Amino acid sequence: GTFAWNSLMILRKVPLTDAFVIVLVTVVTVMEDLAVAVVVGVIVSALAYAWNNARRIHAKTYRTPEGAKVYQVQGPLFFGSSDGFAELFDVAGDPSEVIVDFADSRVVDQSALQAIEA
């Protein structure tokens, strides 16, 4: 009596990750109980959100008149995107002076700081 069967109709209209969470929570509710299903749903939704944000980091590059290369980082920098952040740079091909501009980015956690230092 707690399930709205017409909610299955929206599975074609929502993003794939949301549809997966809906189905997962439904299955866990049937197998266990609603409390466990809510916790599982929150955890999976948080991981999906982190995964999607990790793919959003990118950088625009240009050279200054003095010859320095500027990386304008865009997107959030956190534990999930730190590997992608490191792949933005061409260490072998960069000049001796490199400027990393974080005006359009957010540095979120300690993993991000370690990625910047590396």
mmCIF file with all atom_site columns, C-alpha atoms in Angstrom:
data_model
loop_
_atom_site.group_PDB
_atom_site.id
_atom_site.type_symbol
_atom_site.label_atom_id
_atom_site.label_alt_id
_atom_site.label_comp_id
_atom_site.label_asym_id
_atom_site.label_entity_id
_atom_site.label_seq_id
_atom_site.pdbx_PDB_ins_code
_atom_site.Cartn_x
_atom_site.Cartn_y
_atom_site.Cartn_z
_atom_site.occupancy
_atom_site.B_iso_or_equiv
_atom_site.pdbx_formal_charge
_atom_site.auth_seq_id
_atom_site.auth_comp_id
_atom_site.auth_asym_id
_atom_site.auth_atom_id
_atom_site.pdbx_PDB_model_num
ATOM 1   C CA . GLY A 1 1   ? 0.000  0.000  0.000   1.00 0.00 ? 1   GLY A CA 1
ATOM 2   C CA . THR A 1 2   ? 2.976  2.380  0.184   1.00 0.00 ? 2   THR A CA 1
ATOM 3   C CA . PHE A 1 3   ? 4.009  2.035  -3.460  1.00 0.00 ? 3   PHE A CA 1
ATOM 4   C CA . ALA A 1 4   ? 2.557  4.175  -6.226  1.00 0.00 ? 4   ALA A CA 1
ATOM 5   C CA . TRP A 1 5   ? 2.563  1.962  -9.298  1.00 0.00 ? 5   TRP A CA 1
ATOM 6   C CA . ASN A 1 6   ? 2.135  4.934  -11.595 1.00 0.00 ? 6   ASN A CA 1
ATOM 7   C CA . SER A 1 7   ? 5.622  6.086  -10.546 1.00 0.00 ? 7   SER A CA 1
ATOM 8   C CA . LEU A 1 8   ? 6.982  3.413  -12.887 1.00 0.00 ? 8   LEU A CA 1
ATOM 9   C CA . MET A 1 9   ? 5.678  5.497  -15.784 1.00 0.00 ? 9   MET A CA 1
ATOM 10  C CA . ILE A 1 10  ? 8.229  8.256  -15.091 1.00 0.00 ? 10  ILE A CA 1
ATOM 11  C CA . LEU A 1 11  ? 11.219 5.925  -15.462 1.00 0.00 ? 11  LEU A CA 1
ATOM 12  C CA . ARG A 1 12  ? 11.409 6.791  -19.182 1.00 0.00 ? 12  ARG A CA 1
ATOM 13  C CA . LYS A 1 13  ? 11.358 10.525 -18.464 1.00 0.00 ? 13  LYS A CA 1
ATOM 14  C CA . VAL A 1 14  ? 13.995 10.872 -15.735 1.00 0.00 ? 14  VAL A CA 1
ATOM 15  C CA . PRO A 1 15  ? 17.791 10.589 -16.103 1.00 0.00 ? 15  PRO A CA 1
ATOM 16  C CA . LEU A 1 16  ? 19.184 7.053  -16.129 1.00 0.00 ? 16  LEU A CA 1
ATOM 17  C CA . THR A 1 17  ? 20.850 7.380  -12.726 1.00 0.00 ? 17  THR A CA 1
ATOM 18  C CA . ASP A 1 18  ? 17.596 8.563  -11.142 1.00 0.00 ? 18  ASP A CA 1
ATOM 19  C CA . ALA A 1 19  ? 15.707 5.677  -12.722 1.00 0.00 ? 19  ALA A CA 1
ATOM 20  C CA . PHE A 1 20  ? 18.318 3.286  -11.350 1.00 0.00 ? 20  PHE A CA 1
ATOM 21  C CA . VAL A 1 21  ? 17.928 4.729  -7.851  1.00 0.00 ? 21  VAL A CA 1
ATOM 22  C CA . ILE A 1 22  ? 14.126 4.409  -8.055  1.00 0.00 ? 22  ILE A CA 1
ATOM 23  C CA . VAL A 1 23  ? 14.349 0.748  -9.069  1.00 0.00 ? 23  VAL A CA 1
ATOM 24  C CA . LEU A 1 24  ? 17.058 0.020  -6.502  1.00 0.00 ? 24  LEU A CA 1
ATOM 25  C CA . VAL A 1 25  ? 15.093 1.598  -3.650  1.00 0.00 ? 25  VAL A CA 1
ATOM 26  C CA . THR A 1 26  ? 11.997 -0.342 -4.710  1.00 0.00 ? 26  THR A CA 1
ATOM 27  C CA . VAL A 1 27  ? 13.880 -3.649 -4.730  1.00 0.00 ? 27  VAL A CA 1
ATOM 28  C CA . VAL A 1 28  ? 15.611 -2.969 -1.399  1.00 0.00 ? 28  VAL A CA 1
ATOM 29  C CA . THR A 1 29  ? 12.272 -2.000 0.150   1.00 0.00 ? 29  THR A CA 1
ATOM 30  C CA . VAL A 1 30  ? 10.768 -5.335 -0.898  1.00 0.00 ? 30  VAL A CA 1
ATOM 31  C CA . MET A 1 31  ? 13.834 -7.336 0.177   1.00 0.00 ? 31  MET A CA 1
ATOM 32  C CA . GLU A 1 32  ? 14.549 -5.527 3.470   1.00 0.00 ? 32  GLU A CA 1
ATOM 33  C CA . ASP A 1 33  ? 12.494 -2.549 4.649   1.00 0.00 ? 33  ASP A CA 1
ATOM 34  C CA . LEU A 1 34  ? 11.877 1.092  3.847   1.00 0.00 ? 34  LEU A CA 1
ATOM 35  C CA . ALA A 1 35  ? 14.469 2.465  6.284   1.00 0.00 ? 35  ALA A CA 1
ATOM 36  C CA . VAL A 1 36  ? 17.294 0.443  4.756   1.00 0.00 ? 36  VAL A CA 1
ATOM 37  C CA . ALA A 1 37  ? 16.076 1.355  1.257   1.00 0.00 ? 37  ALA A CA 1
ATOM 38  C CA . VAL A 1 38  ? 16.175 5.074  2.045   1.00 0.00 ? 38  VAL A CA 1
ATOM 39  C CA . VAL A 1 39  ? 19.755 4.825  3.324   1.00 0.00 ? 39  VAL A CA 1
ATOM 40  C CA . VAL A 1 40  ? 20.812 2.834  0.247   1.00 0.00 ? 40  VAL A CA 1
ATOM 41  C CA . GLY A 1 41  ? 19.067 5.364  -2.013  1.00 0.00 ? 41  GLY A CA 1
ATOM 42  C CA . VAL A 1 42  ? 20.794 8.321  -0.377  1.00 0.00 ? 42  VAL A CA 1
ATOM 43  C CA . ILE A 1 43  ? 24.216 6.669  -0.630  1.00 0.00 ? 43  ILE A CA 1
ATOM 44  C CA . VAL A 1 44  ? 23.794 5.673  -4.278  1.00 0.00 ? 44  VAL A CA 1
ATOM 45  C CA . SER A 1 45  ? 22.427 9.120  -5.183  1.00 0.00 ? 45  SER A CA 1
ATOM 46  C CA . ALA A 1 46  ? 25.404 10.814 -3.495  1.00 0.00 ? 46  ALA A CA 1
ATOM 47  C CA . LEU A 1 47  ? 27.865 8.582  -5.337  1.00 0.00 ? 47  LEU A CA 1
ATOM 48  C CA . ALA A 1 48  ? 26.112 9.214  -8.658  1.00 0.00 ? 48  ALA A CA 1
ATOM 49  C CA . TYR A 1 49  ? 26.203 12.971 -8.015  1.00 0.00 ? 49  TYR A CA 1
ATOM 50  C CA . ALA A 1 50  ? 29.928 12.830 -7.219  1.00 0.00 ? 50  ALA A CA 1
ATOM 51  C CA . TRP A 1 51  ? 30.595 10.756 -10.344 1.00 0.00 ? 51  TRP A CA 1
ATOM 52  C CA . ASN A 1 52  ? 28.700 13.182 -12.579 1.00 0.00 ? 52  ASN A CA 1
ATOM 53  C CA . ASN A 1 53  ? 30.481 16.207 -11.097 1.00 0.00 ? 53  ASN A CA 1
ATOM 54  C CA . ALA A 1 54  ? 33.867 14.523 -11.442 1.00 0.00 ? 54  ALA A CA 1
ATOM 55  C CA . ARG A 1 55  ? 33.409 14.480 -15.215 1.00 0.00 ? 55  ARG A CA 1
ATOM 56  C CA . ARG A 1 56  ? 32.656 18.222 -15.367 1.00 0.00 ? 56  ARG A CA 1
ATOM 57  C CA . ILE A 1 57  ? 36.193 19.492 -14.733 1.00 0.00 ? 57  ILE A CA 1
ATOM 58  C CA . HIS A 1 58  ? 38.025 20.920 -17.735 1.00 0.00 ? 58  HIS A CA 1
ATOM 59  C CA . ALA A 1 59  ? 40.352 23.777 -18.579 1.00 0.00 ? 59  ALA A CA 1
ATOM 60  C CA . LYS A 1 60  ? 40.748 26.387 -21.269 1.00 0.00 ? 60  LYS A CA 1
ATOM 61  C CA . THR A 1 61  ? 44.326 27.251 -22.123 1.00 0.00 ? 61  THR A CA 1
ATOM 62  C CA . TYR A 1 62  ? 46.053 30.208 -23.704 1.00 0.00 ? 62  TYR A CA 1
ATOM 63  C CA . ARG A 1 63  ? 49.457 31.884 -23.684 1.00 0.00 ? 63  ARG A CA 1
ATOM 64  C CA . THR A 1 64  ? 50.228 35.314 -22.301 1.00 0.00 ? 64  THR A CA 1
ATOM 65  C CA . PRO A 1 65  ? 52.307 37.821 -24.314 1.00 0.00 ? 65  PRO A CA 1
ATOM 66  C CA . GLU A 1 66  ? 55.197 36.994 -21.968 1.00 0.00 ? 66  GLU A CA 1
ATOM 67  C CA . GLY A 1 67  ? 55.050 33.306 -22.992 1.00 0.00 ? 67  GLY A CA 1
ATOM 68  C CA . ALA A 1 68  ? 53.433 31.823 -19.890 1.00 0.00 ? 68  ALA A CA 1
ATOM 69  C CA . LYS A 1 69  ? 50.741 29.206 -20.364 1.00 0.00 ? 69  LYS A CA 1
ATOM 70  C CA . VAL A 1 70  ? 47.474 29.852 -18.498 1.00 0.00 ? 70  VAL A CA 1
ATOM 71  C CA . TYR A 1 71  ? 45.087 27.072 -17.517 1.00 0.00 ? 71  TYR A CA 1
ATOM 72  C CA . GLN A 1 72  ? 41.616 28.398 -16.675 1.00 0.00 ? 72  GLN A CA 1
ATOM 73  C CA . VAL A 1 73  ? 40.144 25.546 -14.643 1.00 0.00 ? 73  VAL A CA 1
ATOM 74  C CA . GLN A 1 74  ? 36.379 25.194 -14.810 1.00 0.00 ? 74  GLN A CA 1
ATOM 75  C CA . GLY A 1 75  ? 34.288 22.849 -12.682 1.00 0.00 ? 75  GLY A CA 1
ATOM 76  C CA . PRO A 1 76  ? 34.545 21.577 -9.115  1.00 0.00 ? 76  PRO A CA 1
ATOM 77  C CA . LEU A 1 77  ? 37.829 20.104 -7.914  1.00 0.00 ? 77  LEU A CA 1
ATOM 78  C CA . PHE A 1 78  ? 37.299 17.423 -5.262  1.00 0.00 ? 78  PHE A CA 1
ATOM 79  C CA . PHE A 1 79  ? 38.256 13.809 -4.532  1.00 0.00 ? 79  PHE A CA 1
ATOM 80  C CA . GLY A 1 80  ? 36.286 12.516 -7.513  1.00 0.00 ? 80  GLY A CA 1
ATOM 81  C CA . SER A 1 81  ? 37.792 14.893 -10.065 1.00 0.00 ? 81  SER A CA 1
ATOM 82  C CA . SER A 1 82  ? 41.403 15.047 -8.859  1.00 0.00 ? 82  SER A CA 1
ATOM 83  C CA . ASP A 1 83  ? 42.568 12.418 -11.377 1.00 0.00 ? 83  ASP A CA 1
ATOM 84  C CA . GLY A 1 84  ? 40.871 14.281 -14.230 1.00 0.00 ? 84  GLY A CA 1
ATOM 85  C CA . PHE A 1 85  ? 42.459 17.504 -12.989 1.00 0.00 ? 85  PHE A CA 1
ATOM 86  C CA . ALA A 1 86  ? 45.943 16.007 -13.237 1.00 0.00 ? 86  ALA A CA 1
ATOM 87  C CA . GLU A 1 87  ? 45.240 14.915 -16.825 1.00 0.00 ? 87  GLU A CA 1
ATOM 88  C CA . LEU A 1 88  ? 44.489 18.507 -17.882 1.00 0.00 ? 88  LEU A CA 1
ATOM 89  C CA . PHE A 1 89  ? 48.167 19.472 -17.826 1.00 0.00 ? 89  PHE A CA 1
ATOM 90  C CA . ASP A 1 90  ? 50.886 18.807 -20.386 1.00 0.00 ? 90  ASP A CA 1
ATOM 91  C CA . VAL A 1 91  ? 53.891 18.860 -18.091 1.00 0.00 ? 91  VAL A CA 1
ATOM 92  C CA . ALA A 1 92  ? 56.358 17.843 -20.804 1.00 0.00 ? 92  ALA A CA 1
ATOM 93  C CA . GLY A 1 93  ? 55.098 20.438 -23.285 1.00 0.00 ? 93  GLY A CA 1
ATOM 94  C CA . ASP A 1 94  ? 54.450 23.329 -20.895 1.00 0.00 ? 94  ASP A CA 1
ATOM 95  C CA . PRO A 1 95  ? 56.786 26.340 -20.718 1.00 0.00 ? 95  PRO A CA 1
ATOM 96  C CA . SER A 1 96  ? 58.726 27.119 -17.563 1.00 0.00 ? 96  SER A CA 1
ATOM 97  C CA . GLU A 1 97  ? 56.033 29.518 -16.341 1.00 0.00 ? 97  GLU A CA 1
ATOM 98  C CA . VAL A 1 98  ? 52.514 28.113 -15.869 1.00 0.00 ? 98  VAL A CA 1
ATOM 99  C CA . ILE A 1 99  ? 49.550 29.960 -14.328 1.00 0.00 ? 99  ILE A CA 1
ATOM 100 C CA . VAL A 1 100 ? 46.584 28.000 -12.979 1.00 0.00 ? 100 VAL A CA 1
ATOM 101 C CA . ASP A 1 101 ? 43.468 30.177 -12.732 1.00 0.00 ? 101 ASP A CA 1
ATOM 102 C CA . PHE A 1 102 ? 40.753 28.875 -10.360 1.00 0.00 ? 102 PHE A CA 1
ATOM 103 C CA . ALA A 1 103 ? 38.337 31.817 -10.809 1.00 0.00 ? 103 ALA A CA 1
ATOM 104 C CA . ASP A 1 104 ? 35.705 29.542 -12.404 1.00 0.00 ? 104 ASP A CA 1
ATOM 105 C CA . SER A 1 105 ? 36.331 26.563 -10.138 1.00 0.00 ? 105 SER A CA 1
ATOM 106 C CA . ARG A 1 106 ? 35.840 25.511 -6.546  1.00 0.00 ? 106 ARG A CA 1
ATOM 107 C CA . VAL A 1 107 ? 38.427 23.651 -4.503  1.00 0.00 ? 107 VAL A CA 1
ATOM 108 C CA . VAL A 1 108 ? 36.350 21.476 -2.205  1.00 0.00 ? 108 VAL A CA 1
ATOM 109 C CA . ASP A 1 109 ? 38.478 19.134 -0.099  1.00 0.00 ? 109 ASP A CA 1
ATOM 110 C CA . GLN A 1 110 ? 41.935 17.944 0.951   1.00 0.00 ? 110 GLN A CA 1
ATOM 111 C CA . SER A 1 111 ? 42.237 15.636 -2.072  1.00 0.00 ? 111 SER A CA 1
ATOM 112 C CA . ALA A 1 112 ? 41.861 18.693 -4.306  1.00 0.00 ? 112 ALA A CA 1
ATOM 113 C CA . LEU A 1 113 ? 44.637 20.503 -2.453  1.00 0.00 ? 113 LEU A CA 1
ATOM 114 C CA . GLN A 1 114 ? 46.897 17.470 -2.842  1.00 0.00 ? 114 GLN A CA 1
ATOM 115 C CA . ALA A 1 115 ? 46.118 17.348 -6.571  1.00 0.00 ? 115 ALA A CA 1
ATOM 116 C CA . ILE A 1 116 ? 47.061 21.017 -6.906  1.00 0.00 ? 116 ILE A CA 1
ATOM 117 C CA . GLU A 1 117 ? 50.299 20.460 -5.032  1.00 0.00 ? 117 GLU A CA 1
ATOM 118 C CA . ALA A 1 118 ? 51.166 17.453 -7.193  1.00 0.00 ? 118 ALA A CA 1
#
